[in-house]
Amino acid sequence: MKILVAVKRVADYNVKVRAKSDNTGPDLANVKMAINPFCEIAVEEAVRLKEKGIATEIVVVSIGPQTAQEQVRTALALGADRGILVTTDTDLESLAVAKCLKAVCDNENPDIVLLGKQAIDGDNNHTGQMLGALTGWAQATFASELSIDGDSATVVREVDAGLQTIQIKLPAIVTADLRLNEPRYASLPNIMKAKKKTIDSTTPADLGVDVAPRTTLLKAEPPAERQAGIKVEDVAQLVDKLKNEAKVIS
Ligand code: AMP
């Protein structure tokens, strides 16, 4: 069984990203970049399936600038077998990413595509679903448990009302939620071994994908600063402030 895992290069989750002074987008100059945390969970799940003898090959794919090779290399150090880098200097919309992934699926014929449930930069939560639509394959989003049985998979999904268990036919798209697993750290020997693994490079044009944007970013600005709170003397003062200042009760 072949697993394709999509990993995105994003600003490290510890970094407080600021908007550029001209409000044209986030300022990523000199910012530490990393694999999107949900993609790391997807890689870990693929590696566990290989360790269980269910998966035979893990191919990791990233679409982004040449520097996204670092994140592909990290995924290789975590246990993926080979990488594909689709290079572009344009910040792609989800549909363009999904179309590139569809083209990679056509070339690779994976049994499962694992993605993160969302990328923490745009918080879109689009790509897995769009890839499901483009491929026509079954999809299970927000997975917190995944088990494979022959040509089907059972997935426990985190939904608003609790947990939903579904069975899907392979090939399928599965997006990883936070509780699916706890990713391992790459060991030094595995980091060294990963340097020898293959990363094939291609471009959206080579894949025959039109990545022309359909939306225009008009403005990126930080959220309004929260005002400092105050301590009230007693309940009467609290009620007075809620009524006359915040005007949330009458
Ligand atoms: P999003 O729909 O942008 O929130 O992203 C959901 C998931 O789609 C991510 O966790 C990745 O697995 C995948 N994805 C999104 N953008 C990319 C990209 N540029 N390269 C590879 N995978 C991506």
Coordinates of C-alpha atoms and ligand atoms in Angstrom, one line a residue:
M1 CA 0.0 0.0 0.0
K2 CA 1.3 3.4 -1.0
I3 CA 0.6 6.5 1.1
L4 CA 1.0 10.0 -0.2
V5 CA 1.4 12.7 2.5
A6 CA 1.0 16.4 1.8
V7 CA 3.2 18.7 4.0
K8 CA 3.1 22.4 4.0
R9 CA 5.9 24.8 4.9
V10 CA 4.5 27.4 7.4
A11 CA 5.8 29.8 10.1
D12 CA 6.7 27.8 13.2
Y13 CA 3.8 27.7 15.6
N14 CA 5.8 29.4 18.3
V15 CA 6.4 32.5 16.2
K16 CA 4.1 35.5 16.6
V17 CA 3.6 36.5 13.0
R18 CA 3.2 40.2 12.3
A19 CA 1.7 41.9 9.3
K20 CA 4.1 43.8 7.0
S21 CA 4.1 47.6 7.6
D22 CA 2.3 48.2 4.3
N23 CA -0.4 45.6 5.2
T24 CA 0.3 43.6 2.0
G25 CA 0.6 40.3 3.9
P26 CA 2.3 38.6 6.8
D27 CA 6.0 39.5 7.4
L28 CA 7.9 36.2 7.0
A29 CA 11.4 37.7 6.6
N30 CA 13.8 35.9 9.0
V31 CA 10.9 33.9 10.5
K32 CA 11.6 30.3 11.6
M33 CA 9.7 28.0 9.3
A34 CA 8.5 24.4 10.0
I35 CA 6.2 21.6 8.8
N36 CA 2.6 22.5 9.5
P37 CA 1.9 20.7 12.8
F38 CA -1.2 18.8 11.4
C39 CA 1.0 17.6 8.4
E40 CA 3.5 16.3 10.9
I41 CA 0.8 14.3 12.5
A42 CA -0.1 13.0 9.0
V43 CA 3.5 11.9 8.4
E44 CA 3.6 10.2 11.8
E45 CA 0.4 8.2 11.0
A46 CA 1.9 7.1 7.7
V47 CA 5.1 6.0 9.4
R48 CA 3.1 4.0 12.0
L49 CA 1.2 2.3 9.2
K50 CA 4.5 1.3 7.6
E51 CA 5.9 0.1 10.9
K52 CA 2.8 -2.1 11.3
G53 CA 3.5 -3.6 7.9
I54 CA 0.4 -2.1 6.3
A55 CA 2.1 0.6 4.2
T56 CA 5.0 -0.3 1.9
E57 CA 5.9 3.2 0.6
I58 CA 5.5 6.7 1.9
V59 CA 5.8 9.5 -0.6
V60 CA 5.8 13.0 0.8
V61 CA 4.8 16.0 -1.3
S62 CA 5.1 19.8 -0.7
I63 CA 4.1 22.6 -3.0
G64 CA 5.9 25.9 -2.3
P65 CA 9.2 27.7 -2.7
Q66 CA 12.5 25.9 -3.2
T67 CA 13.1 26.3 0.5
A68 CA 10.1 23.9 1.2
Q69 CA 12.7 21.2 0.5
E70 CA 13.7 21.6 4.2
Q71 CA 10.2 20.4 5.3
V72 CA 10.2 17.5 2.8
R73 CA 13.7 16.6 4.1
T74 CA 12.3 16.7 7.7
A75 CA 9.4 14.4 6.7
L76 CA 12.0 12.0 5.1
A77 CA 13.9 12.0 8.5
L78 CA 10.7 11.2 10.2
G79 CA 10.3 8.0 8.1
A80 CA 9.0 8.9 4.6
D81 CA 10.7 7.1 1.8
R82 CA 10.9 9.7 -0.9
G83 CA 9.8 13.3 -1.7
I84 CA 8.3 15.4 -4.4
L85 CA 8.7 19.1 -4.4
V86 CA 6.4 21.1 -6.6
T87 CA 8.1 24.5 -6.8
T88 CA 6.4 27.8 -7.1
D89 CA 7.1 31.3 -5.8
T90 CA 3.5 32.2 -5.9
D91 CA 1.4 31.9 -2.7
L92 CA -1.1 29.3 -4.1
E93 CA -4.8 29.2 -3.3
S94 CA -6.2 26.0 -1.9
L95 CA -7.8 25.0 -5.2
A96 CA -4.5 25.3 -7.0
V97 CA -2.8 23.2 -4.3
A98 CA -5.5 20.6 -4.6
K99 CA -5.1 20.5 -8.4
C100 CA -1.4 20.0 -8.0
L101 CA -2.0 17.2 -5.5
K102 CA -4.6 15.6 -7.9
A103 CA -1.9 15.6 -10.7
V104 CA 0.6 14.0 -8.3
C105 CA -2.1 11.4 -7.4
D106 CA -2.6 10.7 -11.1
N107 CA 1.2 10.0 -11.4
E108 CA 1.6 8.1 -8.1
N109 CA -1.7 6.2 -7.6
P110 CA -1.6 6.2 -3.8
D111 CA -4.0 4.1 -1.8
I112 CA -4.3 6.8 0.8
V113 CA -3.6 10.5 0.8
L114 CA -2.9 11.9 4.2
L115 CA -3.1 15.6 4.8
G116 CA -3.4 17.9 7.8
K117 CA -6.9 19.0 8.7
Q118 CA -5.7 22.6 8.2
A119 CA -2.6 24.7 7.7
I120 CA -2.0 27.0 10.6
D121 CA -1.0 29.9 8.3
G122 CA -4.2 30.5 6.4
D123 CA -6.5 28.3 8.6
N124 CA -8.3 27.4 5.4
N125 CA -9.3 23.7 6.1
H126 CA -10.0 23.4 2.3
T127 CA -7.4 21.3 0.6
G128 CA -8.3 17.8 1.7
Q129 CA -11.9 18.4 0.8
M130 CA -11.1 19.9 -2.5
L131 CA -8.8 17.0 -3.3
G132 CA -11.6 14.6 -2.4
A133 CA -13.9 16.4 -4.9
L134 CA -11.2 16.4 -7.7
T135 CA -10.3 12.8 -7.3
G136 CA -13.8 11.5 -6.6
W137 CA -12.3 9.4 -3.8
A138 CA -13.8 8.8 -0.4
Q139 CA -12.8 11.4 2.2
A140 CA -12.6 11.3 6.0
T141 CA -11.7 14.6 7.5
F142 CA -10.7 15.4 11.1
A143 CA -9.4 11.9 11.8
S144 CA -8.5 11.0 15.4
E145 CA -8.2 7.2 14.7
L146 CA -7.4 5.4 11.5
S147 CA -7.3 1.7 10.9
I148 CA -6.9 -0.1 7.6
D149 CA -8.6 -3.4 6.7
G150 CA -8.0 -4.7 3.2
D151 CA -9.4 -2.2 0.7
S152 CA -11.3 -0.1 3.3
A153 CA -10.4 2.1 6.2
T154 CA -12.2 2.8 9.5
V155 CA -11.9 6.4 10.6
V156 CA -13.0 8.0 13.9
R157 CA -13.7 11.7 13.2
E158 CA -13.9 14.5 15.6
V159 CA -17.1 16.3 14.9
D160 CA -19.0 19.0 16.9
A161 CA -21.3 16.4 18.6
G162 CA -18.4 14.1 19.6
L163 CA -16.9 11.2 17.7
Q164 CA -18.2 9.8 14.5
T165 CA -16.9 6.5 13.2
I166 CA -17.1 5.9 9.4
Q167 CA -15.9 3.2 7.0
I168 CA -14.5 4.4 3.6
K169 CA -13.4 2.5 0.5
L170 CA -9.8 3.0 -0.6
P171 CA -8.3 4.9 -2.3
A172 CA -9.2 7.7 0.1
I173 CA -8.3 11.1 1.4
V174 CA -7.8 11.4 5.2
T175 CA -7.1 14.6 7.0
A176 CA -5.4 14.4 10.4
D177 CA -6.8 16.0 13.6
L178 CA -4.7 16.9 16.7
R179 CA -5.5 13.7 18.6
L180 CA -4.6 11.2 15.8
N181 CA -1.1 10.7 17.3
E182 CA 1.9 12.4 18.9
P183 CA 4.6 12.8 16.3
R184 CA 8.1 11.6 17.1
Y185 CA 11.3 13.6 16.9
A186 CA 13.7 12.8 14.1
S187 CA 16.8 11.0 15.4
L188 CA 20.2 12.2 14.3
P189 CA 20.9 8.9 12.4
N190 CA 17.6 9.3 10.6
I191 CA 18.3 12.9 9.8
M192 CA 21.6 11.7 8.2
K193 CA 19.9 8.9 6.3
A194 CA 17.3 11.4 5.0
K195 CA 20.0 13.3 3.2
K196 CA 20.4 10.4 0.8
K197 CA 16.7 10.0 0.1
T198 CA 15.4 11.2 -3.3
I199 CA 13.4 14.4 -3.8
D200 CA 12.0 14.9 -7.3
S201 CA 11.3 18.4 -8.3
T202 CA 8.5 19.5 -10.6
T203 CA 6.4 22.6 -11.2
P204 CA 2.7 23.3 -11.4
A205 CA 3.2 24.0 -15.2
D206 CA 4.9 20.6 -15.6
L207 CA 1.9 19.0 -13.9
G208 CA -0.4 20.9 -16.3
V209 CA -2.0 22.9 -13.5
D210 CA -3.2 26.5 -13.9
V211 CA -2.4 28.2 -10.7
A212 CA -3.8 31.7 -11.6
P213 CA -5.3 33.2 -8.5
R214 CA -9.0 33.8 -8.3
T215 CA -9.0 36.0 -5.3
T216 CA -7.0 39.2 -4.4
L217 CA -5.6 39.9 -1.0
L218 CA -6.7 43.5 -0.2
K219 CA -5.3 44.0 3.2
A220 CA -3.6 42.0 6.0
E221 CA -3.7 43.6 9.5
P222 CA -3.2 42.5 13.1
P223 CA -6.3 42.0 15.2
A224 CA -7.3 44.9 17.4
E225 CA -5.3 45.0 20.7
R226 CA -7.5 43.9 23.7
Q227 CA -8.0 46.6 26.2
A228 CA -6.7 45.9 29.7
G229 CA -9.4 44.5 32.2
I230 CA -10.3 46.2 35.4
K231 CA -11.2 44.8 38.9
V232 CA -14.6 45.8 40.2
E233 CA -15.3 46.5 43.8
D234 CA -18.5 44.5 44.2
V235 CA -21.4 42.9 42.3
A236 CA -23.3 46.1 42.2
Q237 CA -20.5 47.8 40.3
L238 CA -20.1 44.9 38.0
V239 CA -23.9 45.0 37.1
D240 CA -23.6 48.8 36.7
K241 CA -20.7 48.5 34.2
L242 CA -22.3 45.6 32.3
K243 CA -25.5 47.8 32.0
N244 CA -24.1 51.2 31.4
E245 CA -20.7 50.8 29.9
A246 CA -20.6 47.4 28.1
K247 CA -24.4 47.7 27.5
V248 CA -24.7 43.9 27.4
I249 CA -27.6 43.7 29.9
S250 CA -30.5 46.0 30.3
Ligands
AMP1 P1 -5.5 24.1 4.2 O1 -6.6 23.6 3.4 O2 -4.7 25.2 3.6 O3 -5.9 24.5 5.7 O4 -4.5 22.9 4.4 C1 -4.9 21.6 4.8 C2 -3.8 20.6 4.4 O5 -3.6 20.6 3.0 C3 -2.4 20.9 5.0 O6 -2.3 20.4 6.3 C4 -1.5 20.1 4.0 O7 -1.6 18.7 4.4 C5 -2.2 20.3 2.7 N1 -1.6 21.5 2.0 C6 -2.1 22.7 2.0 N2 -1.2 23.5 1.3 C7 -0.2 22.7 0.9 C8 1.0 22.9 0.2 N3 1.3 24.1 -0.3 N4 1.8 21.9 0.0 C9 1.5 20.7 0.5 N5 0.4 20.4 1.2 C10 -0.4 21.4 1.4

